[in-house]
Structure formats: C-alpha cells, structure tokens
Amino acid sequence: MAQVQRMSRLMVKTLRDDPADAETLNHKLLMRAGYVRRNAAGIWTWLPLGKKVLDNISRVVREEMDAIGAQEVLLPALLPKEPYEASARWEEYGDLLFRLKDRKGAEYLLGPTHEEIFTLIVKDQVASYKDLPVMLYQIQTKYRDEARPRAGVLRGREFQMKDSYSFDITDEGLAESYRLHREAYQKIFARLGLDYRIVSAVSGAMGGSASEEFLAPAPAGEDTFVDCPACDYAANTEAVTFKLAPVSEEHGAVEELDTPDTPTIETLAEHLGVPASATLKNLLVKVDGEIVAVGVPGDREVDLGKLGEHLAPAVVELVTAEDFEGRGDLVRGYVGPQGLEKVRYIADPRVAPGTAWITGANKINTHAKNVVAGRDFEVDDYLDVVVVEEGDPCPKCGAGLKLDRAIEIGHIFQLGRKYADTFGLDVLGQQGKPVRVTMGSYGIGVSRAVAALAEQSADEHGLCWPKEIAPADVHVVAAGKALQTELALDVSEKLGAAGVRVLVDDRAGVSPGVKFTDAELIGVPKILVAGRRSAEGVLELKDRRTGEREELTVEEAIARLTA
C-alpha cells in the first residue's frame, strides 16, 4: 500500500510567475512548484513536496552506502571548538564558520564538515587492527556562512549533506575503501538520473594523495571543468597541468628598453609592437604575509583560486601600495624576476628553462628583453597557476580542451593520516605495536542534488523528475466535474493499493487549465487525466518527459503503471 496524497489537503501553493530574486532555473521552478520557500539569505524551508524529493535522494544514498558495508551514525551539528582548533581549521575556515558561545562562555561552532569528530569517535571505539577497516557515514545538516548565498538551494548557508569516512590500517586498504565509495557514487548518481562527470581535483587544505569530484554539467554550475573531446581526460580547472618542457635555444644578452608609461602588459605590448605572449607578467602576492612573485606569460591570467589551492593552508592575498614602501627592488608596474631580493619566485610551467621574455627591469619606465629563465633568473617552484582557457592542450593527449560549467554533487578524498596524526589515532597492529590509521573522506551534496536534477531535467513547462526521486509515481488529474473527480479518486485508491505513489488533484473550484499547468510544473513522471471520456471509464495517460499520450481503461492504466 502506497500513499495517495490529495492536493485538496496538501500544503502546496504554486506560483504563475518567477520570483523576482530568482536567477537560476532550479531557484525559479522549486519556488514556483511549491517545493521550497526562502526564510532568509541561504536558508530554506522544504515544503511537503520538496521534503519527499529530499528524502528519496537520501534513501538512494543510504541504500548504496549500506551496500558497501558503511554504517550510519548521527553526529551533533553543534560542536566544541577544541577539535577544530587542534586541526587548525578553527582559523583556516575563517569567516565561513558559524561560531557561538554558550551561557558560560565556552566556544562552539556549527559543523561545516566532521573529519575531526569522526576521528575522535573511532579513537574512542576502535582499539585493534581486528576492528578495521570501518566505514561510517551520516546524512545531516551542515552550516557555512557563505558571503553571497545564491542560486536557491544550490548555495545555501544551511544544507543537507552525506559525509562518510573510511578508516584503514594500510594505504592499500585506503585505496580499496576509496574504490568502494567511487563505485557506490556511480550507482547513486545513475539511480538519481543525473548526467555527471568524474574529474580529477586538487586536495587543497583537505590534504591527501588523491581527490576526485563528481560534477553535474549545468549552466548554473559554479565549477568550471575541462573535457577532452579526443580522450577520456576530465578535470576541475584547478587540477589541470601543463608539461614543463625546457627550451634549448641561444639568446642574446639582456637589453634594457626605454618604455615610458607602460606599467601594464597591454600598454607595453602596444608600445613595443609585440604580442602579449612575448612578455612576462609578474604578479606580487603575500603568502602568510611574505611577498611572493608569480610569473606567467603576459597573455595569461593568474588563477588566484588555483594558486591558493597549491599553497593551502597558507593564506594568499594581493599586495597593497604599502607593501612597496622601503622595497627598492619592487618597482610597481616594472617588476622583473631578475634582481629580486629575498622574494620567492613561483612560475607557471610555460615559463620553462631556456624561454626568453620581455619583462620589467625593476626601474621606473624601463623593461628588459632577452631575459631568460634559468640563465638570468631562477624559479623556486613551478606550479600550474594560469586560468585555463578553451583550446589549452590536454595533459593526456595534447588535443584542445573544452570548458564547461557544472554543479559539484560529490567529492572523494584519500585523506591519508592528516587527522590521525593530529589526534593520535593508533590501533594495536598485528605485531603488537601501535599502528597509525589512514583515512578517506567522501561527500555528497543531498540538497545540491535536488538543485542539479532540477537544472538538468526541467523543460519549458516546469520540473520533470526521474521516477526514483519524484514526489509521486503518477499525478492523477480530475478535470473538474463530479464524475471525473469520482473516477480520479477511485483509480488513485486502486493504484495506491497496488503500491503506486499517487498525487491526485481533486481540488474543487480550480479550472482544468490550472490543474494541467500545475501538473506540468510539479513534474511527476506520469500524468493520468480523468477527462472527457470519464463516463466510459477511459483515462488519458501522458508521459511528462516525452509528451506521449494514450487512452486507457482503468484496468489498463493500473496495469501500465504497476508494470
């Protein structure tokens, strides 16, 4: 017996027009179809229809996590400061962290993620290698104080997330736990009906040896990823690499050039009549307060997010005018890597040894040409730091890469021993000696998945949910008259008794046109209409996605919907 939900009793209020503040498709349609309502910036109420979809996604996640042997727990959202202080994330999270004090002045936070607490739970509960491996997970509300909550439930300050953690003795065991999660995620997203890509990612402040993201391509996505049309390479733009290829060429001696009023790459290239790609751009930043120079070809931009990921957990920020004071070697607009004093120099691999550049001469209104990497200046660290562009070479096959937008729906990490080291997570090994545990961390954005599905599956009429997560299997519409309502309710009860989840529109005083529009907007996979042939016991079955229609008797409709 499945539930039959009558719209005459359902708390749902559909809207004819898009909300004024809605920018993305999921925001517009989830609001218009009565799935969610906004309480404050980034804070949402899930109404009955929306809660059903959210619960269906959680059910799929639970089933696949249980299938790999993971055990569900529920940790508190209100957490003490001390574990996060020990891991340094109390400071690293910065303004993203919701912090509060109790009446006694003790400090707490609302959990953004739970690596610390899971580590402490396992330390308390597990003593021997015989108790491992173990995989734990929870589906819980997380909190992050986003500066600019946007895109409806896609980027909120409070959101639903599945986070799981694996604990193993060996790196081989961690690799196996990682594989199990990766395969489980593939099954989850396939069941949810999501179009997704698995892409290489950077671990950043999370640490660890391996990291992959699961991305759902969508125009509303906040992530940019690259896809190679010629091979299977795909990666977050922050993980794209460029091969360092030293150049063996003879270059003339360094020559200074008189270049008045050319403090930018654009003015320099125009003054000399050279392409921007012939120049070397040197961006000054501060890394934990120390000035660092970053060199890239003049026609490329530095990706500060990418740079920050490479240098995490260090804080990266741009220099200010005050930072030039008392530094004779730093001439604003005319900085060159040759002659820099006590400044770490990071370069993109395109600034390879043997390449020659036009760059600043560290003198006002002066540049230098034939400045050769490896001859006239040394690079302390090569890091991929440029903004990736369409057509950049694929690191795997060399073909031109394509750029696309996507929503991050999952992320998996091989964390290693970062948190085990912090909290001393050891177990007694086979040799009777303490062994340090190694960990994995695996997340799925449950509420983000709702937004991603709305973005990917909607059409010009409204939402169009995959069956697995829709709020009902069939939306029965009574076209208006008493006979039609009677037939609609009768077939709904029979469908419910046969195990079909039913949403039936039995609202009195609502026109057939409004009911049909709402059925399209709400997006249940099948729409069954008790209309003009109700007296004959004939209904019309419509496929919401394809628009295909057929007339069926009650018995035929039940057989079709229970097949």
Coordinates of C-alpha atoms in Angstrom, one line a residue:
M1 CA 0.0 0.0 0.0
A2 CA 1.5 3.3 -1.1
Q3 CA 0.4 6.8 -0.1
V4 CA -2.3 8.6 -2.0
Q5 CA -1.8 12.4 -1.5
R6 CA -4.8 14.5 -2.3
M7 CA -4.0 18.1 -3.4
S8 CA -7.1 19.4 -1.7
R9 CA -5.3 18.6 1.6
L10 CA -1.7 19.2 0.5
M11 CA 0.1 22.3 1.6
V12 CA 1.2 23.5 -1.8
K13 CA 0.9 26.9 -3.3
T14 CA 2.1 27.2 -6.9
L15 CA 3.2 30.5 -8.5
R16 CA 2.4 31.6 -12.0
D17 CA 5.5 33.9 -12.3
D18 CA 9.1 33.5 -11.4
P19 CA 10.2 35.1 -8.0
A20 CA 11.8 38.5 -8.6
D21 CA 15.1 37.5 -6.9
A22 CA 15.4 34.1 -8.7
E23 CA 18.3 33.9 -11.2
T24 CA 18.7 30.2 -11.8
L25 CA 16.3 27.6 -13.2
N26 CA 16.2 25.5 -10.1
H27 CA 15.5 28.5 -7.9
K28 CA 12.6 29.6 -10.1
L29 CA 11.0 26.2 -10.5
L30 CA 11.4 24.9 -7.0
M31 CA 9.8 28.1 -5.7
R32 CA 7.0 28.2 -8.4
A33 CA 6.1 24.5 -7.9
G34 CA 5.8 24.8 -4.2
Y35 CA 8.8 22.7 -3.2
V36 CA 10.7 25.2 -1.1
R37 CA 10.3 28.7 0.5
R38 CA 13.0 31.1 1.5
N39 CA 13.3 32.1 5.1
A40 CA 16.5 34.3 4.8
A41 CA 19.5 34.5 2.6
G42 CA 20.8 31.0 2.1
I43 CA 18.2 29.5 4.5
W44 CA 15.3 27.4 3.1
T45 CA 12.2 25.6 4.3
W46 CA 11.5 22.3 2.5
L47 CA 7.7 22.0 2.0
P48 CA 5.9 18.6 1.7
L49 CA 6.7 18.0 -2.0
G50 CA 10.3 19.1 -1.6
K51 CA 10.8 17.0 1.5
K52 CA 9.7 14.0 -0.4
V53 CA 12.3 14.6 -3.1
L54 CA 15.0 15.2 -0.5
D55 CA 14.0 12.0 1.4
N56 CA 14.0 10.0 -1.8
I57 CA 17.6 11.1 -2.6
S58 CA 18.6 10.3 1.0
R59 CA 17.1 6.9 0.6
V60 CA 19.1 6.1 -2.5
V61 CA 22.2 7.3 -0.9
R62 CA 21.6 5.2 2.2
E63 CA 20.9 2.0 0.2
E64 CA 24.1 2.3 -1.7
M65 CA 26.2 3.2 1.3
D66 CA 24.8 0.3 3.3
A67 CA 25.5 -2.0 0.3
I68 CA 29.3 -1.4 0.6
G69 CA 29.2 -2.1 4.3
A70 CA 29.2 1.5 5.6
Q71 CA 27.4 2.1 8.9
E72 CA 25.2 5.1 9.5
V73 CA 25.6 7.3 12.6
L74 CA 24.4 10.8 13.5
L75 CA 26.8 13.2 15.0
P76 CA 25.8 16.6 16.5
A77 CA 25.7 19.7 14.4
L78 CA 26.7 21.9 17.4
L79 CA 30.4 21.1 18.0
P80 CA 33.1 22.2 20.6
K81 CA 35.9 24.4 19.4
E82 CA 38.8 22.3 20.7
P83 CA 38.9 19.6 18.0
Y84 CA 38.8 22.2 15.2
E85 CA 41.4 24.2 17.0
A86 CA 43.7 21.2 17.2
S87 CA 43.4 20.6 13.4
A88 CA 43.9 24.4 12.7
R89 CA 40.6 24.6 10.9
W90 CA 39.1 26.9 13.5
E91 CA 41.3 29.5 11.9
E92 CA 41.6 28.2 8.4
Y93 CA 37.8 28.3 7.8
G94 CA 37.8 32.0 8.6
D95 CA 34.5 33.7 8.1
L96 CA 32.9 30.6 6.6
L97 CA 32.5 29.2 10.2
F98 CA 29.4 29.9 12.3
R99 CA 30.8 30.5 15.8
L100 CA 28.9 30.9 19.0
K101 CA 29.3 30.8 22.8
D102 CA 27.1 29.2 25.4
R103 CA 26.0 31.0 28.6
K104 CA 29.2 30.0 30.3
G105 CA 31.4 31.5 27.6
A106 CA 32.5 28.2 26.1
E107 CA 33.0 28.4 22.3
Y108 CA 31.3 26.2 19.8
L109 CA 30.7 26.0 16.0
L110 CA 28.0 24.7 13.7
G111 CA 29.7 21.9 11.8
P112 CA 30.7 22.5 8.2
T113 CA 32.2 19.0 7.9
H114 CA 33.1 16.4 10.5
E115 CA 36.5 14.9 9.9
E116 CA 37.7 15.8 13.4
I117 CA 34.7 14.4 15.2
F118 CA 34.7 11.1 13.3
T119 CA 38.4 10.7 14.0
L120 CA 37.7 11.1 17.8
I121 CA 34.8 8.7 17.7
V122 CA 36.9 6.0 16.1
K123 CA 39.7 6.6 18.5
D124 CA 37.3 6.1 21.3
Q125 CA 35.6 3.0 19.9
V126 CA 38.4 1.1 18.0
A127 CA 41.4 -0.4 19.7
S128 CA 42.8 -3.1 17.4
Y129 CA 43.5 -3.8 13.8
K130 CA 40.9 -6.6 14.1
D131 CA 38.2 -3.8 14.3
L132 CA 39.3 -2.3 11.0
P133 CA 38.5 -1.5 8.2
V134 CA 35.4 0.5 9.2
M135 CA 33.3 3.0 7.1
L136 CA 30.9 5.4 8.9
Y137 CA 28.5 7.9 7.3
Q138 CA 25.8 10.3 8.2
I139 CA 23.2 12.4 6.4
Q140 CA 23.0 15.7 8.3
T141 CA 22.6 19.4 8.1
K142 CA 25.8 21.4 7.6
Y143 CA 26.5 25.1 8.0
R144 CA 28.7 27.5 6.2
D145 CA 28.4 31.3 6.4
E146 CA 28.5 32.0 2.7
A147 CA 29.2 35.6 1.8
R148 CA 26.8 35.5 -1.1
P149 CA 24.2 32.8 -0.9
R150 CA 22.7 32.3 -4.4
A151 CA 21.0 30.0 -6.8
G152 CA 18.3 28.9 -4.5
V153 CA 19.2 25.7 -2.6
L154 CA 22.3 25.3 -4.6
R155 CA 24.5 27.6 -2.5
G156 CA 23.0 27.9 0.9
R157 CA 24.2 28.6 4.4
E158 CA 22.5 25.5 5.7
F159 CA 22.3 22.4 3.6
Q160 CA 21.9 18.6 3.6
M161 CA 25.0 16.5 3.0
K162 CA 26.0 12.9 3.2
D163 CA 29.6 12.7 4.6
S164 CA 31.3 9.4 5.1
Y165 CA 34.8 8.4 6.4
S166 CA 36.8 5.3 6.0
F167 CA 39.5 4.0 8.4
D168 CA 42.1 1.5 7.4
I169 CA 45.5 0.2 8.6
T170 CA 47.3 0.3 5.2
D171 CA 47.4 2.5 2.2
E172 CA 46.2 -0.5 0.1
G173 CA 43.2 -0.7 2.4
L174 CA 42.5 3.0 1.9
A175 CA 42.7 2.6 -1.8
E176 CA 40.1 -0.2 -1.6
S177 CA 37.7 1.9 0.6
Y178 CA 38.2 4.7 -1.9
R179 CA 37.3 2.3 -4.8
L180 CA 34.2 1.1 -3.0
H181 CA 33.0 4.7 -2.4
R182 CA 33.7 5.7 -6.0
E183 CA 31.7 2.8 -7.4
A184 CA 28.9 3.5 -4.9
Y185 CA 28.8 7.1 -6.0
Q186 CA 28.5 6.0 -9.7
K187 CA 25.5 3.8 -8.7
I188 CA 23.9 6.6 -6.7
F189 CA 24.1 9.2 -9.4
A190 CA 23.0 6.8 -12.1
R191 CA 19.9 5.9 -10.0
L192 CA 19.2 9.6 -9.4
G193 CA 19.2 10.1 -13.2
L194 CA 22.0 12.7 -13.1
D195 CA 24.3 13.4 -16.0
Y196 CA 27.7 13.6 -14.4
R197 CA 31.4 13.6 -15.0
I198 CA 34.2 12.2 -12.7
V199 CA 37.0 14.7 -12.8
S200 CA 40.5 15.0 -11.2
A201 CA 40.6 17.6 -8.5
V202 CA 43.1 19.0 -6.0
S203 CA 43.0 18.2 -2.3
G204 CA 44.0 21.6 -1.1
A205 CA 43.6 22.2 2.6
M206 CA 41.9 18.7 2.9
G207 CA 45.3 17.2 2.2
G208 CA 45.7 13.6 1.0
S209 CA 47.1 11.8 -2.0
A210 CA 44.0 11.5 -4.3
S211 CA 40.9 13.6 -5.0
E212 CA 38.1 13.4 -7.5
E213 CA 34.9 15.4 -8.0
F214 CA 31.6 14.3 -9.4
L215 CA 30.2 17.2 -11.4
A216 CA 26.8 17.6 -13.0
P217 CA 27.0 19.8 -16.1
A218 CA 24.6 22.8 -15.9
P219 CA 24.7 26.5 -16.8
A220 CA 24.0 27.4 -13.2
G221 CA 27.1 25.5 -12.0
E222 CA 29.7 27.3 -10.0
D223 CA 32.6 25.0 -11.0
T224 CA 34.4 25.1 -14.4
F225 CA 35.8 21.9 -15.7
V226 CA 37.7 20.7 -18.8
D227 CA 36.7 17.9 -21.0
C228 CA 38.9 16.5 -23.8
P229 CA 37.0 15.6 -27.0
A230 CA 39.7 13.3 -28.1
C231 CA 40.3 11.1 -25.0
D232 CA 38.8 10.4 -21.6
Y233 CA 40.6 13.2 -19.7
A234 CA 38.4 15.4 -17.5
A235 CA 39.4 17.6 -14.6
N236 CA 38.5 20.6 -12.5
T237 CA 40.3 23.6 -13.9
E238 CA 42.3 23.8 -10.7
A239 CA 43.7 20.4 -11.4
V240 CA 44.8 20.9 -15.0
T241 CA 48.5 20.6 -15.5
F242 CA 50.9 21.8 -18.2
K243 CA 54.0 19.9 -19.0
L244 CA 57.3 21.6 -18.2
A245 CA 59.4 21.5 -21.4
P246 CA 62.8 23.2 -21.2
V247 CA 63.9 25.0 -24.3
S248 CA 67.4 24.8 -25.8
E249 CA 67.9 28.0 -27.8
E250 CA 70.6 30.7 -27.9
H251 CA 69.5 34.1 -26.8
G252 CA 71.3 37.4 -26.8
A253 CA 72.3 39.3 -23.7
V254 CA 69.8 41.1 -21.6
E255 CA 69.0 44.5 -23.1
E256 CA 67.2 47.3 -21.3
L257 CA 64.4 49.2 -23.2
D258 CA 63.1 52.7 -22.6
T259 CA 59.4 52.1 -22.1
P260 CA 57.8 55.3 -20.6
D261 CA 54.3 55.0 -19.2
T262 CA 53.9 51.2 -19.8
P263 CA 53.0 49.8 -16.4
T264 CA 50.6 47.2 -17.9
I265 CA 51.0 44.3 -20.3
E266 CA 48.6 46.0 -22.7
T267 CA 50.5 49.3 -22.8
L268 CA 53.9 47.5 -23.0
A269 CA 52.8 45.3 -25.9
E270 CA 51.3 48.2 -27.8
H271 CA 54.5 50.4 -27.2
L272 CA 56.9 47.7 -28.5
G273 CA 54.6 46.3 -31.2
V274 CA 54.9 42.7 -29.8
P275 CA 52.2 40.2 -28.8
A276 CA 51.4 40.0 -25.1
S277 CA 52.5 36.4 -25.2
A278 CA 56.1 37.6 -25.7
T279 CA 56.0 39.4 -22.3
L280 CA 56.3 38.0 -18.8
K281 CA 53.7 39.1 -16.3
N282 CA 54.9 39.2 -12.6
L283 CA 52.1 39.3 -10.1
L284 CA 53.0 40.1 -6.5
V285 CA 51.1 38.4 -3.7
K286 CA 51.5 37.8 0.0
V287 CA 51.6 34.3 1.3
D288 CA 51.1 34.3 5.1
G289 CA 52.4 37.8 5.0
E290 CA 55.6 37.2 2.9
I291 CA 55.8 38.7 -0.6
V292 CA 55.9 36.2 -3.4
A293 CA 56.2 36.8 -7.1
V294 CA 54.2 34.7 -9.6
G295 CA 55.3 34.7 -13.2
V296 CA 53.1 33.8 -16.2
P297 CA 53.1 34.6 -19.9
G298 CA 51.7 38.1 -20.5
D299 CA 48.7 36.9 -22.4
R300 CA 47.5 34.7 -19.5
E301 CA 45.9 35.5 -16.1
V302 CA 46.9 34.1 -12.7
D303 CA 44.1 31.9 -11.2
L304 CA 44.2 33.0 -7.6
G305 CA 42.0 30.2 -6.5
K306 CA 44.3 27.7 -8.1
L307 CA 47.3 29.4 -6.5
G308 CA 45.6 29.2 -3.1
E309 CA 44.8 25.5 -3.5
H310 CA 48.5 24.8 -4.3
L311 CA 49.7 26.8 -1.3
A312 CA 47.0 25.8 1.2
P313 CA 46.7 26.1 4.1
A314 CA 48.7 29.3 3.7
V315 CA 46.7 32.5 3.2
V316 CA 47.2 34.1 -0.2
E317 CA 46.3 37.8 -0.7
L318 CA 47.3 40.5 -3.2
V319 CA 49.9 43.1 -2.2
T320 CA 48.9 46.7 -1.5
A321 CA 50.6 50.0 -2.2
E322 CA 52.1 50.0 1.3
D323 CA 54.0 46.7 0.6
F324 CA 56.1 48.6 -2.0
E325 CA 57.4 51.1 0.6
G326 CA 61.0 50.6 1.5
R327 CA 61.5 48.0 -1.2
G328 CA 63.8 49.4 -3.9
D329 CA 63.8 46.1 -5.8
L330 CA 60.0 46.3 -6.2
V331 CA 59.0 48.9 -8.8
R332 CA 55.3 48.9 -9.3
G333 CA 54.4 48.1 -12.9
Y334 CA 58.0 47.3 -13.8
V335 CA 58.8 44.2 -11.7
G336 CA 61.1 41.6 -13.3
P337 CA 62.3 38.3 -11.8
Q338 CA 66.0 39.2 -12.4
G339 CA 67.3 41.2 -9.4
L340 CA 64.5 40.5 -7.0
E341 CA 65.9 40.4 -3.4
K342 CA 64.6 37.8 -0.9
V343 CA 61.4 37.2 -2.9
R344 CA 60.3 33.6 -3.6
Y345 CA 59.6 33.3 -7.3
I346 CA 56.8 30.9 -8.5
A347 CA 56.3 30.4 -12.2
D348 CA 53.8 28.6 -14.4
P349 CA 55.4 25.7 -16.4
R350 CA 55.1 27.8 -19.6
V351 CA 57.9 29.9 -18.2
A352 CA 60.2 27.0 -18.8
P353 CA 64.0 27.0 -18.5
G354 CA 65.5 28.4 -21.7
T355 CA 62.5 30.6 -22.6
A356 CA 63.2 34.3 -23.2
W357 CA 60.9 37.1 -22.2
I358 CA 60.3 40.9 -22.2
T359 CA 59.7 41.8 -18.6
G360 CA 60.2 44.6 -16.1
A361 CA 63.7 45.9 -15.4
N362 CA 62.9 46.8 -11.8
K363 CA 63.3 50.5 -12.8
I364 CA 60.6 53.1 -13.5
N365 CA 59.7 53.4 -17.2
T366 CA 62.1 50.6 -18.1
H367 CA 61.7 47.0 -19.3
A368 CA 64.3 44.4 -20.4
K369 CA 64.3 41.9 -23.3
N370 CA 66.1 38.6 -23.7
V371 CA 65.5 37.8 -20.0
V372 CA 66.0 34.0 -20.0
A373 CA 64.6 31.6 -17.4
G374 CA 67.4 29.6 -15.8
R375 CA 70.1 32.0 -17.1
D376 CA 69.0 35.4 -15.8
F377 CA 66.7 34.3 -13.0
E378 CA 65.8 31.1 -11.2
V379 CA 62.3 29.7 -10.5
D380 CA 61.9 28.5 -6.9
D381 CA 58.7 26.5 -7.7
Y382 CA 56.9 25.6 -10.8
L383 CA 53.1 25.5 -10.2
D384 CA 50.2 25.4 -12.7
V385 CA 48.6 28.7 -11.8
V386 CA 47.2 30.2 -15.0
V387 CA 43.5 30.5 -15.8
V388 CA 42.7 27.5 -18.1
E389 CA 41.4 28.6 -21.5
E390 CA 39.4 26.8 -24.2
G391 CA 41.9 25.1 -26.5
D392 CA 44.7 24.6 -24.0
P393 CA 46.4 21.3 -24.6
C394 CA 45.1 18.2 -23.0
P395 CA 47.7 16.9 -20.5
K396 CA 47.0 13.3 -21.6
C397 CA 46.8 13.5 -25.4
G398 CA 47.6 17.1 -26.5
A399 CA 44.2 17.8 -28.1
G400 CA 42.5 21.2 -27.4
L401 CA 40.4 21.1 -24.2
K402 CA 36.8 22.2 -23.9
L403 CA 35.4 24.2 -21.0
D404 CA 32.0 23.6 -19.3
R405 CA 30.1 24.7 -16.2
A406 CA 28.9 22.2 -13.7
I407 CA 27.5 21.7 -10.2
E408 CA 29.6 19.8 -7.7
I409 CA 27.5 16.9 -6.4
G410 CA 30.2 14.8 -4.8
H411 CA 33.8 14.8 -3.8
I412 CA 36.0 12.0 -2.6
F413 CA 39.4 12.2 -0.9
Q414 CA 42.2 9.9 0.2
L415 CA 43.0 11.9 3.3
G416 CA 45.8 9.7 4.5
R417 CA 47.0 10.3 8.1
K418 CA 46.5 14.1 8.4
Y419 CA 43.7 13.8 11.0
A420 CA 45.0 10.6 12.6
D421 CA 48.3 12.4 13.2
T422 CA 46.5 15.4 14.7
F423 CA 44.5 13.3 17.2
G424 CA 46.9 10.3 17.6
L425 CA 44.6 7.8 16.1
D426 CA 46.5 4.5 16.6
V427 CA 45.4 0.9 16.9
L428 CA 47.2 -2.2 18.1
G429 CA 48.8 -3.8 15.0
Q430 CA 49.4 -7.5 14.2
Q431 CA 52.9 -7.2 15.7
G432 CA 51.5 -5.9 19.0
K433 CA 52.7 -2.4 18.3
P434 CA 50.7 0.8 17.7
V435 CA 49.9 1.5 14.0
R436 CA 48.7 4.8 12.7
V437 CA 45.3 4.7 10.9
T438 CA 44.8 6.1 7.4
M439 CA 41.5 7.8 6.4
G440 CA 39.3 8.7 3.5
S441 CA 36.6 11.4 3.3
Y442 CA 33.6 11.2 0.9
G443 CA 30.8 13.8 0.5
I444 CA 27.6 14.0 -1.4
G445 CA 25.5 17.2 -1.5
V446 CA 22.0 15.9 -1.0
S447 CA 20.2 19.2 -1.2
R448 CA 22.5 20.2 -4.1
A449 CA 21.5 17.1 -5.9
V450 CA 17.9 18.4 -5.9
A451 CA 19.0 21.6 -7.5
A452 CA 21.2 19.7 -10.0
L453 CA 18.3 17.5 -11.0
A454 CA 16.0 20.5 -11.4
E455 CA 18.6 22.2 -13.6
Q456 CA 19.2 19.2 -15.8
S457 CA 15.7 17.7 -16.2
A458 CA 13.4 20.7 -16.4
D459 CA 11.8 21.9 -19.7
E460 CA 9.8 24.9 -20.7
H461 CA 6.8 23.7 -18.8
G462 CA 8.4 23.0 -15.4
L463 CA 10.2 20.3 -13.5
C464 CA 10.5 16.8 -14.8
W465 CA 11.8 14.4 -12.1
P466 CA 13.3 11.0 -12.7
K467 CA 11.0 8.3 -11.2
E468 CA 13.4 7.2 -8.5
I469 CA 13.3 10.6 -6.7
A470 CA 9.9 12.1 -7.8
P471 CA 7.4 13.0 -5.0
A472 CA 5.0 10.5 -6.6
D473 CA 4.9 8.0 -9.4
V474 CA 1.8 9.4 -11.1
H475 CA -0.1 12.7 -10.9
V476 CA -3.8 12.0 -11.3
V477 CA -5.8 15.0 -12.5
A478 CA -9.6 15.3 -12.2
A479 CA -10.6 17.6 -15.0
G480 CA -13.4 19.2 -12.9
K481 CA -16.8 17.6 -12.9
A482 CA -18.1 15.4 -10.1
L483 CA -17.9 12.2 -12.3
Q484 CA -14.4 13.0 -13.2
T485 CA -13.4 13.6 -9.6
E486 CA -15.0 10.4 -8.6
L487 CA -13.2 8.4 -11.2
A488 CA -9.8 10.1 -10.4
L489 CA -10.2 9.2 -6.7
D490 CA -11.3 5.7 -7.4
V491 CA -8.3 4.9 -9.7
S492 CA -6.0 6.7 -7.2
E493 CA -7.1 4.4 -4.4
K494 CA -6.6 1.3 -6.6
L495 CA -3.1 2.5 -7.7
G496 CA -2.2 3.2 -4.1
A497 CA -3.4 -0.3 -3.1
A498 CA -1.1 -1.7 -5.9
G499 CA 1.9 0.1 -4.4
V500 CA 2.0 3.1 -6.7
R501 CA 2.7 6.5 -5.1
V502 CA -0.1 8.9 -6.2
L503 CA -0.6 12.6 -6.1
V504 CA -4.2 13.3 -7.1
D505 CA -5.5 16.8 -8.0
D506 CA -9.1 16.7 -6.6
R507 CA -9.3 20.4 -5.8
A508 CA -12.8 21.8 -6.2
G509 CA -13.2 25.2 -7.9
V510 CA -9.9 25.0 -9.8
S511 CA -10.1 25.1 -13.5
P512 CA -8.8 22.2 -15.7
G513 CA -6.3 24.5 -17.3
V514 CA -4.7 25.5 -13.9
K515 CA -4.6 21.8 -12.9
F516 CA -2.9 20.8 -16.1
T517 CA -0.4 23.7 -15.8
D518 CA 0.3 22.6 -12.2
A519 CA 0.8 19.0 -13.2
E520 CA 3.4 20.1 -15.8
L521 CA 5.1 22.4 -13.3
I522 CA 5.3 19.9 -10.4
G523 CA 6.9 17.4 -12.7
V524 CA 5.8 13.9 -11.6
P525 CA 6.9 11.4 -14.4
K526 CA 3.3 10.3 -15.4
I527 CA 0.1 12.3 -15.6
L528 CA -3.2 10.4 -15.6
V529 CA -6.2 12.5 -16.6
A530 CA -9.8 11.8 -15.8
G531 CA -11.3 13.9 -18.6
R532 CA -13.9 13.9 -21.3
R533 CA -14.3 10.1 -21.6
S534 CA -14.7 9.5 -17.8
A535 CA -18.2 8.3 -18.3
E536 CA -16.8 5.5 -20.4
G537 CA -14.2 4.6 -17.8
V538 CA -11.4 5.8 -20.1
L539 CA -8.4 7.9 -18.9
E540 CA -5.6 9.6 -20.7
L541 CA -2.0 8.7 -19.6
K542 CA 0.7 11.3 -20.5
D543 CA 4.5 10.8 -20.2
R544 CA 5.7 14.1 -18.6
R545 CA 9.1 13.9 -20.3
T546 CA 8.2 12.9 -23.9
G547 CA 4.7 14.3 -24.0
E548 CA 3.4 11.0 -25.5
R549 CA -0.3 10.3 -24.7
E550 CA -2.6 7.3 -24.8
E551 CA -6.1 6.5 -23.8
L552 CA -6.5 3.5 -21.4
T553 CA -9.2 1.9 -19.3
V554 CA -8.9 1.9 -15.6
E555 CA -7.6 -1.6 -15.6
E556 CA -5.1 -0.9 -18.4
A557 CA -3.9 2.2 -16.7
I558 CA -3.3 0.3 -13.4
A559 CA -1.5 -2.5 -15.3
R560 CA 0.7 0.0 -17.2
L561 CA 1.6 1.9 -14.0
T562 CA 2.4 -1.2 -12.0
A563 CA 4.4 -2.9 -14.7

